[in-house]
Amino acid sequence: MSADVKRAPIRPDWWSKTFAGAVLGVTLAFALAGVFAWVGPGGIAAPDKSQFVMWLIAPLWLTVFGFVWLFRSGAQALLWLGGANLLAWGLLFWVRG
Amino acid sequence: MKIRSDILRVYQAVHTWGGICAGMLLFIGFFGGALTMFKAPLERWVSAPVVPVQALAPAQVDKVVAGVLAQYPAAREEFTLHVARDEHTPAPVSWQAGESGHEVDFGLVRWQATLDADGRLAVTQQQPSLLAELIDMLHRTGGIPGTLGEEYLGIYVMGVAGLLYFLALVSGVILLLPTLVKDFFALRPGKNRKRFWLDAHNILGITSLPFHIVISITVVVFAFHDQFYDGLRGIVYRDQPMFSPPAIGATPRDATKLLPASELVRRVQQQAPGFEVTELLYMGVESPRPIVRAAVASPRHLVQAAETGFVIVQPYSGAILSTSMLPGQGNTWSALVAPFFALHFGSYGGMTVRWLYFAFGLAGAALFYTGNLLWIEKRRKNQLKNGPLPAQPRRTLHIAAATVGVCLGSVAGIGACLVAAKWLHAFGAHANSAYLTVYYTVFLACVAWAFVRGAARAGSELLGACALAAAAIPATSLAAAFMPALGMWTHTSPATLGVDGTALLLAAAFAWAATRAARRARNGAADSVWSAAAAPAVVAPEPARQVGT
């Protein structure tokens, strides 16, 4: 990819991007926190770990939400975050057994 | 740093809308939050000295505990032993009927027990002041009434506001990046008002950015933790236990065999060197799982709750059941979580951090106020040279009036509550039942005033009202000191005098701002929303002239 290819300006796509950030962001955060709960240090039964896992959700979600408007279009946002969700949820179901 | 203009445009919109939608709620949250840093001094300031603070020997305290448990079954469910005592907790033991839920119960009645001069159990019923609870409730709900399930509706609304606030922070930083080096700390006063407010807004935002990021994330967690836990339970943990509860004993207990309180304090002290044990909360002393939650305070540690960490003790054996809420002694996981609480509550570093958080809280409130001012200035229609005075957009006028009314109304409302607490007592009434009425009356009156008078006039007038409300706080204390016949009181502990002093400083600041706002309304550019000349009175059509006049 060459740098001098002029890119089309990003489209605001308010509804689809906001939806992607709000909904796909939170589902992705749940799945990632869940994977961490199972395979992170100490495993699922580590005492007091669940509170930390709960605390992971908000920062993950908000970070995705905050930068969601950087996607070039709403469709891109839905596609990428949807894909990330599929991966993360697949991983969660796999590690959860 | 260069950022593409299309990205800047999109994030400019995110910033403006996130800010405008959440700004006024966050103002109330931040102002209330700043005050909760001094919850205890405020509570002491409004608490009438019913019983003098009593120094009791440990054996006497144990006698009070035994007497209360023998005579008052309600206390066996839950009672508090106040190890550290001051104006609002003069007696060593207190308890209340019923469960303490999420909501503030303004009709709450509490009993307190001590020993009389003859060494007999003396029990009095009292209504503890709930001022600090009120301020905390406004801080957490933005003053939005109503409940949803078992929780205040306002908590969830604040959670959404916290989310918008995080988005506004991210977008604000993105917007600032291109000019960060050049413009940072350039406060440009002078002719261009908008430039000045923008500089002030940017300085406030960037200098306290880490604080704001922590607050926004924690607000979202505090609002939605139940939903987060439910979600995790359903999809992640399922059959796995999320929490390990302490073991349950088999038999009900006999309250007469409790260890002496002094012994419990000693054991906790051993476990938490360097901490001061401030109170012991006894829960279910006759149940199969009796526990005592000892609150420990230390200025040198990050603690879990607003002011203290906790040690859980078994009241019959003295065994330490849990230190996971004791700073530095929990396991890794709770040690990782504790800072989030402490960073939200400012419960580390003692008084220095309390004052710092107080300043951050007020600065945060100012951040949202200036943000709204910028939005308003941006929508301003400028007068062309020698042209007619343009009519400002209706929406701009409304946001301006709402900003002034809601923000200053919450300040004046809280001030009025403090003052009312003492004066109502002078007239034989208890303030608890009146707090909500006083707050919402003042708040709604200010909002109505702002819409009726227009933002320009109301701006200086409501700032004046805030100055009056703040000045009335030390004035009330003075009146109480010099006119004992009023039946009020003036506490002279440094903490409560600090309340008077701070209120006086704030009164001066509001009075200064009021004169500045008045000057701008009088002499400022006539095409501004903040000019009294542009108020609806002038825009309104002139009455038809009568013949002969």
XYZ file of C-alpha atoms in Angstrom:
646
model
C 0.000 0.000 0.000
C 1.529 3.310 -0.971
C 1.240 6.387 1.167
C 0.295 8.724 -1.644
C -3.011 7.003 -2.392
C -5.505 9.646 -1.417
C -7.998 8.192 1.004
C -11.631 9.141 1.055
C -12.489 11.111 4.191
C -14.030 9.059 6.979
C -17.800 9.103 7.063
C -19.510 10.049 10.308
C -22.211 7.324 9.998
C -23.506 8.319 13.422
C -26.112 5.622 13.950
C -24.162 2.591 12.803
C -20.874 3.596 14.435
C -22.539 4.560 17.712
C -24.416 1.247 17.687
C -21.173 -0.614 17.012
C -19.424 1.193 19.883
C -22.269 0.827 22.354
C -23.431 -2.720 21.669
C -20.588 -4.559 19.943
C -18.189 -2.737 22.263
C -19.838 -4.081 25.389
C -20.242 -7.631 24.069
C -16.582 -7.661 23.031
C -15.595 -6.393 26.491
C -17.611 -9.164 28.184
C -16.023 -11.860 26.026
C -12.470 -10.566 26.553
C -13.005 -10.230 30.305
C -14.448 -13.749 30.292
C -11.438 -15.186 28.466
C -9.197 -13.443 30.980
C -11.227 -14.936 33.833
C -10.638 -18.477 32.526
C -7.077 -18.385 31.209
C -5.654 -15.336 33.000
C -3.384 -15.828 36.061
C -4.947 -18.097 38.678
C -7.662 -19.446 36.410
C -11.387 -19.272 37.051
C -11.283 -20.221 40.754
C -8.745 -17.644 41.986
C -10.203 -15.966 45.077
C -11.292 -12.330 44.714
C -10.526 -12.414 40.992
C -14.126 -11.932 39.846
C -14.155 -8.347 41.049
C -11.125 -7.535 38.937
C -12.712 -9.262 35.948
C -15.814 -7.111 36.420
C -13.623 -4.004 36.531
C -12.085 -4.961 33.179
C -15.371 -4.603 31.316
C -15.822 -0.837 31.549
C -12.321 0.242 30.404
C -12.405 -2.244 27.492
C -15.872 -1.139 26.453
C -15.172 2.580 26.771
C -11.928 2.336 24.831
C -13.654 0.619 21.913
C -16.525 3.113 22.108
C -14.184 6.104 22.255
C -12.273 5.209 19.106
C -15.114 3.693 17.078
C -15.496 6.832 14.948
C -12.001 6.294 13.535
C -13.383 3.500 11.306
C -13.780 4.735 7.771
C -17.489 3.925 7.703
C -20.229 2.443 9.805
C -20.115 -0.756 7.766
C -16.391 -1.098 8.477
C -17.002 -0.596 12.174
C -19.732 -3.240 12.236
C -17.610 -5.633 10.210
C -14.422 -5.329 12.250
C -16.073 -5.253 15.650
C -18.461 -8.021 14.639
C -15.486 -10.130 13.560
C -13.631 -9.375 16.781
C -16.743 -10.414 18.697
C -16.997 -13.727 16.856
C -13.353 -14.457 17.582
C -13.538 -13.457 21.248
C -16.788 -15.325 21.888
C -15.474 -18.386 20.085
C -12.391 -18.261 22.264
C -14.521 -17.858 25.407
C -16.704 -20.863 24.583
C -13.606 -22.879 23.771
C -11.739 -22.094 27.021
C -14.919 -22.436 29.069
C -15.394 -25.940 27.659
C 1.067 16.324 15.794
C -1.021 16.288 12.681
C -4.496 14.798 12.583
C -6.642 14.600 9.477
C -9.319 17.235 9.320
C -12.118 14.742 8.652
C -11.277 12.941 11.902
C -11.183 16.240 13.762
C -14.604 17.164 12.378
C -16.215 13.924 13.515
C -14.641 14.080 16.962
C -15.586 17.742 17.316
C -19.211 16.609 17.032
C -18.699 13.737 19.503
C -17.116 16.168 21.949
C -19.815 18.808 21.661
C -22.775 16.463 21.892
C -21.294 14.263 24.594
C -20.446 17.364 26.588
C -23.741 19.163 26.110
C -25.826 16.085 26.946
C -23.879 15.186 30.081
C -22.451 18.552 31.167
C -25.090 19.813 33.573
C -25.522 16.441 35.313
C -21.777 16.152 35.648
C -21.605 19.647 37.118
C -23.918 18.567 39.948
C -21.956 15.323 40.297
C -18.642 17.121 40.564
C -19.812 19.881 42.875
C -21.531 17.374 45.165
C -18.520 15.085 44.926
C -16.159 17.882 45.935
C -18.306 18.460 49.030
C -18.412 14.755 49.936
C -14.657 14.960 50.435
C -15.596 16.770 53.623
C -18.655 14.706 54.445
C -17.682 14.235 58.075
C -16.970 17.916 58.848
C -20.235 18.926 57.124
C -22.170 16.345 59.125
C -20.552 17.558 62.320
C -21.337 21.179 61.406
C -25.093 20.505 61.109
C -25.362 18.106 64.054
C -26.814 19.568 67.205
C -24.790 18.659 70.286
C -27.466 16.483 71.915
C -25.231 14.564 74.262
C -21.755 15.745 75.117
C -19.032 13.536 73.708
C -18.230 11.106 76.475
C -14.951 9.538 77.311
C -15.653 6.064 78.638
C -13.240 3.475 79.903
C -13.138 0.213 77.897
C -14.963 -1.649 80.672
C -17.760 0.939 80.597
C -18.079 0.568 76.830
C -18.432 -3.199 77.260
C -21.125 -2.556 79.848
C -23.044 -0.419 77.349
C -22.782 -3.133 74.676
C -23.991 -5.834 77.061
C -26.880 -3.677 78.284
C -28.024 -2.779 74.783
C -27.903 -6.389 73.567
C -29.844 -7.566 76.608
C -32.598 -4.964 76.362
C -32.932 -4.124 72.649
C -33.465 -7.074 70.278
C -33.174 -4.764 67.215
C -29.538 -4.131 68.085
C -28.786 -7.841 67.861
C -29.332 -7.587 64.103
C -26.867 -4.783 63.660
C -25.287 -2.098 65.770
C -22.305 0.196 65.567
C -19.699 0.717 68.222
C -18.114 4.126 67.704
C -14.503 3.859 68.760
C -13.672 7.369 67.553
C -16.308 9.843 68.703
C -17.102 13.434 67.759
C -20.021 15.888 67.502
C -22.285 13.651 65.450
C -21.426 10.387 67.198
C -21.269 11.345 70.870
C -22.413 7.999 72.311
C -20.396 4.792 72.057
C -23.191 2.574 70.694
C -25.900 3.294 68.134
C -28.358 1.234 66.109
C -31.407 1.684 63.985
C -34.551 -0.212 63.159
C -35.012 -1.850 59.791
C -32.561 -2.541 57.027
C -30.487 0.158 55.484
C -31.165 -0.068 51.758
C -29.807 1.785 48.757
C -32.122 4.732 49.202
C -31.713 7.518 51.718
C -34.396 7.215 54.390
C -35.037 10.770 55.527
C -37.325 9.603 58.324
C -34.573 7.465 59.809
C -34.605 7.109 63.572
C -31.580 5.914 65.468
C -31.015 4.981 69.053
C -27.845 5.762 70.878
C -26.720 4.354 74.174
C -24.240 5.474 76.767
C -23.970 5.502 80.558
C -25.549 8.163 82.727
C -23.883 9.797 85.715
C -24.815 6.849 87.937
C -23.305 4.375 85.530
C -26.669 3.112 84.286
C -27.547 2.515 80.653
C -28.957 5.717 79.114
C -30.687 5.279 75.770
C -31.909 8.190 73.685
C -33.717 8.237 70.413
C -32.363 10.639 67.842
C -32.683 11.550 64.209
C -29.159 11.613 62.863
C -28.531 14.389 60.391
C -28.658 13.096 56.852
C -27.123 16.129 55.166
C -24.051 14.240 54.027
C -26.295 11.460 52.718
C -28.275 14.068 50.790
C -25.167 15.577 49.231
C -23.893 12.118 48.412
C -27.238 11.205 46.858
C -27.184 14.349 44.700
C -23.602 13.529 43.767
C -24.523 10.013 42.672
C -27.868 10.762 40.973
C -27.465 14.336 39.766
C -30.626 15.053 41.761
C -32.811 13.001 39.402
C -35.681 11.622 41.503
C -37.273 8.210 41.164
C -36.104 4.638 41.447
C -35.597 1.805 39.034
C -35.740 -1.563 40.723
C -33.865 -1.241 43.998
C -31.626 1.552 42.753
C -32.037 5.252 42.132
C -32.907 5.940 38.503
C -30.395 8.787 38.608
C -27.531 6.344 39.207
C -28.105 4.801 35.784
C -28.542 8.222 34.170
C -25.242 9.246 35.770
C -23.708 6.035 34.422
C -24.714 7.080 30.915
C -23.423 10.595 31.619
C -20.128 9.045 32.752
C -19.944 7.185 29.459
C -20.618 10.341 27.414
C -18.039 12.053 29.575
C -15.422 9.425 28.674
C -16.252 9.921 24.987
C -15.929 13.684 25.457
C -12.516 13.160 27.078
C -11.215 10.969 24.252
C -12.514 13.349 21.613
C -11.267 16.378 23.530
C -7.749 14.957 23.615
C -7.887 14.114 19.899
C -9.012 17.684 19.171
C -6.253 19.169 21.287
C -3.393 17.028 19.971
C -2.607 19.132 16.872
C -2.167 22.326 18.880
C -1.252 20.836 22.246
C 2.324 22.064 22.376
C 1.569 25.491 20.999
C -1.577 26.348 22.907
C -1.109 24.506 26.144
C -0.953 26.886 29.088
C -1.539 29.832 26.833
C -4.309 31.617 28.677
C -5.185 34.463 26.400
C -7.292 37.096 28.079
C -8.300 40.224 26.276
C -10.901 41.042 23.714
C -11.697 37.559 22.502
C -13.897 36.002 25.174
C -14.250 32.705 23.360
C -10.482 32.288 23.081
C -10.138 32.908 26.809
C -12.823 30.376 27.759
C -11.355 27.820 25.344
C -7.896 28.220 26.872
C -9.311 27.923 30.383
C -11.344 24.872 29.362
C -8.294 23.192 27.804
C -6.035 23.869 30.764
C -8.613 22.481 33.203
C -9.157 19.419 31.037
C -5.554 18.532 30.283
C -4.084 19.184 33.729
C -6.607 16.922 35.411
C -6.981 14.395 32.583
C -5.890 11.287 34.564
C -8.315 12.248 37.342
C -11.131 12.652 34.829
C -10.402 9.343 33.099
C -10.502 7.532 36.444
C -13.725 9.254 37.469
C -15.488 8.531 34.188
C -14.575 4.823 34.192
C -15.452 4.351 37.869
C -18.791 6.132 37.410
C -19.710 3.656 34.670
C -18.673 0.738 36.897
C -20.520 2.075 39.960
C -23.672 2.530 37.896
C -23.677 -0.791 36.086
C -21.724 -3.204 38.334
C -24.855 -5.245 39.079
C -25.492 -5.707 35.370
C -21.824 -6.502 34.756
C -21.818 -9.131 37.517
C -25.090 -10.620 36.253
C -23.650 -10.836 32.762
C -20.450 -12.472 33.975
C -22.424 -14.918 36.112
C -24.574 -15.900 33.153
C -21.976 -16.287 30.435
C -18.560 -16.617 32.051
C -18.763 -18.119 35.529
C -22.023 -20.107 35.352
C -21.527 -22.938 37.904
C -18.257 -21.543 39.227
C -18.675 -19.540 42.441
C -17.805 -15.873 41.890
C -17.232 -15.122 45.542
C -16.139 -17.385 48.370
C -18.380 -16.671 51.362
C -17.002 -17.147 54.878
C -17.911 -20.430 56.541
C -21.217 -20.589 58.372
C -21.225 -21.875 61.906
C -23.767 -24.507 62.861
C -25.363 -23.030 65.953
C -26.942 -19.742 66.934
C -24.764 -17.733 69.286
C -25.216 -16.385 72.765
C -24.629 -12.637 72.763
C -23.517 -12.615 76.395
C -20.338 -14.446 75.371
C -19.057 -11.767 72.976
C -15.412 -10.847 73.364
C -14.920 -7.422 74.960
C -14.824 -4.656 72.340
C -11.422 -3.515 73.537
C -10.072 -6.996 72.798
C -11.501 -6.871 69.246
C -9.968 -3.447 68.723
C -6.645 -4.800 69.978
C -6.734 -7.740 67.533
C -7.639 -5.502 64.608
C -4.918 -3.084 65.616
C -2.409 -5.958 65.599
C -3.537 -6.910 62.122
C -3.427 -3.342 60.851
C -0.505 -1.523 62.429
C -0.462 2.181 61.659
C -4.237 2.310 61.245
C -6.734 3.860 63.598
C -9.789 1.720 64.332
C -12.715 4.137 64.015
C -15.774 1.925 64.401
C -16.939 -1.652 64.737
C -20.077 -2.680 62.906
C -21.554 -5.781 64.545
C -23.750 -7.817 62.227
C -25.990 -10.689 63.255
C -24.411 -11.392 66.627
C -26.952 -14.153 67.339
C -27.012 -15.570 63.833
C -24.932 -18.566 62.702
C -22.538 -16.179 60.952
C -21.765 -13.334 63.349
C -19.245 -10.858 62.006
C -17.766 -7.533 62.964
C -16.642 -5.165 60.251
C -13.944 -2.968 61.738
C -13.340 0.303 59.913
C -9.698 1.327 59.886
C -8.410 4.683 58.734
C -4.951 5.716 57.743
C -3.802 8.699 55.751
C -0.866 6.730 54.403
C -2.770 4.038 52.553
C -5.170 3.574 49.687
C -8.378 2.336 51.236
C -11.397 0.661 49.768
C -14.316 2.745 50.986
C -14.804 6.478 50.981
C -12.773 6.966 54.115
C -11.682 3.677 55.583
C -10.516 0.168 54.846
C -12.050 -2.801 56.613
C -11.019 -5.840 58.597
C -13.586 -8.586 59.173
C -13.439 -10.240 62.607
C -15.354 -13.004 64.346
C -16.752 -11.383 67.495
C -16.710 -14.529 69.693
C -13.298 -15.955 68.895
C -11.592 -12.772 67.721
C -10.404 -14.647 64.626
C -9.552 -12.431 61.677
C -11.887 -13.603 58.894
C -10.812 -11.341 56.069
C -8.207 -8.699 55.385
C -8.950 -8.410 51.677
C -10.311 -4.889 52.246
C -7.288 -3.895 54.275
C -4.789 -1.990 52.157
C -1.564 -3.848 51.529
C -2.853 -7.139 52.925
C -5.389 -8.367 50.423
C -4.288 -10.772 47.746
C -3.079 -9.558 44.379
C -6.548 -9.312 42.856
C -8.120 -7.168 45.531
C -4.914 -5.124 45.631
C -5.418 -4.433 41.928
C -9.008 -3.310 42.417
C -8.564 -1.207 45.554
C -6.840 1.702 43.763
C -9.883 2.227 41.525
C -12.029 2.898 44.584
C -9.389 4.980 46.272
C -8.780 7.034 43.162
C -12.468 7.798 42.862
C -12.998 8.542 46.550
C -9.706 10.352 47.099
C -9.251 8.149 50.163
C -5.481 8.176 50.283
C -2.933 10.694 51.404
C -5.154 12.123 54.145
C -6.071 15.789 54.238
C -3.749 16.855 51.426
C -5.483 14.611 48.930
C -8.887 15.550 50.314
C -8.206 19.207 49.546
C -6.688 18.258 46.200
C -9.815 16.297 45.297
C -11.977 19.155 46.516
C -10.083 21.424 44.105
C -10.282 18.826 41.306
C -14.014 18.484 41.911
C -14.631 22.212 41.675
C -12.324 22.414 38.651
C -14.276 19.563 37.065
C -17.521 21.429 37.610
C -15.883 24.472 36.023
C -14.842 22.294 33.071
C -18.451 21.508 32.213
C -19.574 25.065 32.857
C -16.938 26.494 30.512
C -17.736 23.776 27.965
C -21.330 24.927 27.826
C -20.239 28.563 27.578
C -18.100 27.636 24.577
C -20.974 25.870 22.860
C -23.135 28.921 23.431
C -20.497 31.315 22.116
C -20.031 29.105 19.082
C -23.712 29.360 18.227
C -23.661 33.103 18.732
C -24.885 35.250 15.862
C -22.617 38.237 15.495
C -23.894 41.677 14.779
C -22.715 42.992 11.403
C -21.230 46.446 11.395
C -24.028 48.960 11.918
C -26.494 46.166 11.242
C -29.505 45.407 13.396
C -29.024 43.337 16.536
C -29.421 39.680 15.506
C -31.850 37.478 17.392
C -29.900 34.644 19.016
C -31.134 31.130 18.210
C -33.786 29.953 20.637
C -31.902 26.746 21.400
C -28.818 28.727 22.394
C -30.853 30.935 24.708
C -32.382 27.867 26.320
C -29.075 26.063 26.849
C -27.635 29.254 28.317
C -30.550 29.651 30.737
C -30.497 25.958 31.650
C -26.740 26.016 32.267
C -26.988 28.984 34.586
C -30.134 27.739 36.331
C -29.180 24.090 36.822
C -25.542 24.608 37.781
C -25.961 27.591 40.065
C -29.279 26.198 41.336
C -27.579 23.054 42.620
C -24.931 25.153 44.376
C -27.484 27.467 46.002
C -29.708 24.506 46.894
C -27.002 22.671 48.804
C -25.970 25.884 50.574
C -29.581 26.490 51.595
C -29.818 22.948 53.018
C -26.857 23.550 55.323
C -28.255 26.807 56.596
C -31.755 25.348 56.956
C -30.416 22.531 59.125
C -29.471 24.927 61.906
C -32.366 27.365 61.568
C -34.996 24.622 61.493
C -33.522 23.318 64.702
C -33.919 26.800 66.196
C -37.615 26.564 65.396
C -37.935 23.106 66.868
C -38.091 21.165 63.603
C -35.731 18.505 62.374
C -33.990 19.205 59.111
C -34.053 15.670 57.714
C -37.683 15.811 56.686
C -37.122 19.242 55.106
C -33.895 18.667 53.197
C -35.474 17.462 49.974
C -38.066 20.246 50.005
C -35.454 22.918 50.640
C -33.087 21.602 47.984
C -35.621 21.121 45.210
C -37.438 24.386 45.987
C -34.255 26.422 45.708
C -32.996 24.412 42.729
C -36.241 24.643 40.735
C -36.694 28.311 41.666
C -33.229 29.046 40.264
C -33.973 27.153 37.040
C -37.305 28.951 36.650
C -35.650 32.283 37.413
C -33.010 31.666 34.736
C -35.654 30.968 32.094
C -37.872 33.897 33.099
C -35.100 36.476 33.374
C -32.911 35.188 30.556
C -29.387 33.884 30.960
C -27.653 37.271 31.024
C -29.478 38.794 33.978
C -30.016 35.501 35.794
C -26.305 34.775 35.472
C -25.218 37.525 37.819
C -28.335 37.313 39.980
C -27.987 33.596 40.618
C -24.272 33.970 41.268
C -25.359 36.531 43.849
C -27.786 34.001 45.302
C -24.969 31.442 45.548
C -22.790 34.023 47.308
C -25.633 34.737 49.755
C -26.257 31.053 50.444
C -22.552 30.471 51.070
C -22.190 33.570 53.241
C -25.217 32.506 55.277
C -23.247 29.472 56.490
C -20.673 31.352 58.608
C -23.292 34.026 59.351
C -25.485 31.334 60.906
C -22.625 30.127 63.052
C -21.951 33.701 64.171
C -25.622 34.262 64.973
C -25.643 31.061 66.998
C -22.564 32.131 68.923
C -23.781 35.624 69.748
C -27.473 34.904 70.244
C -27.674 31.763 72.373
C -31.396 32.408 72.778
C -31.857 31.155 69.208
C -31.096 27.673 70.448
C -28.562 26.962 67.726
C -24.984 25.950 68.214
C -21.499 26.770 67.035
C -18.991 23.978 67.099
C -15.446 25.092 67.603
C -13.544 22.046 66.440
C -11.125 22.879 63.602
C -13.065 20.654 61.179
C -16.358 22.490 61.640
C -14.706 25.923 61.648
C -13.156 24.813 58.361
C -16.669 24.487 56.955
C -17.405 28.096 57.927
C -14.111 29.348 56.535
C -14.431 27.526 53.227
C -17.998 28.765 52.807
C -16.792 32.319 53.373
C -14.112 31.945 50.692
C -16.616 30.470 48.249
C -19.025 33.329 49.022
C -16.315 35.834 48.119
C -15.573 33.971 44.891
C -19.250 33.889 43.904
C -19.689 37.570 44.736
C -16.691 38.431 42.566
C -18.069 36.320 39.703
C -21.464 37.974 40.125
C -20.015 41.464 39.669
C -18.048 40.287 36.616
C -21.170 38.738 35.101
C -23.172 41.882 35.826
C -20.511 44.030 34.198
C -20.545 41.859 31.100
C -24.333 41.962 30.940
C -24.209 45.762 31.158
C -21.193 46.664 29.055
C -20.449 43.600 26.979
C -21.099 43.212 23.255
C -24.825 43.527 22.677
C -24.959 40.565 20.317
C -23.938 38.130 23.062
C -26.297 35.824 24.906
C -24.683 37.226 28.034
C -25.702 40.781 27.304
C -28.685 42.153 29.177
C -29.447 44.279 26.118
C -30.269 41.157 24.140
C -32.681 39.872 26.749
C -36.196 39.077 25.536
C -37.531 42.320 27.001
C -35.769 44.271 24.256
C -36.581 41.798 21.514
C -40.282 41.945 22.385
C -42.330 44.206 20.102
C -43.011 47.703 21.373
C -46.549 48.411 22.471
C -48.511 50.431 19.938
C -48.189 54.135 20.593
C -51.319 55.909 21.581
C -52.410 59.004 19.788
C -51.381 62.157 21.567
C -48.449 60.748 23.520
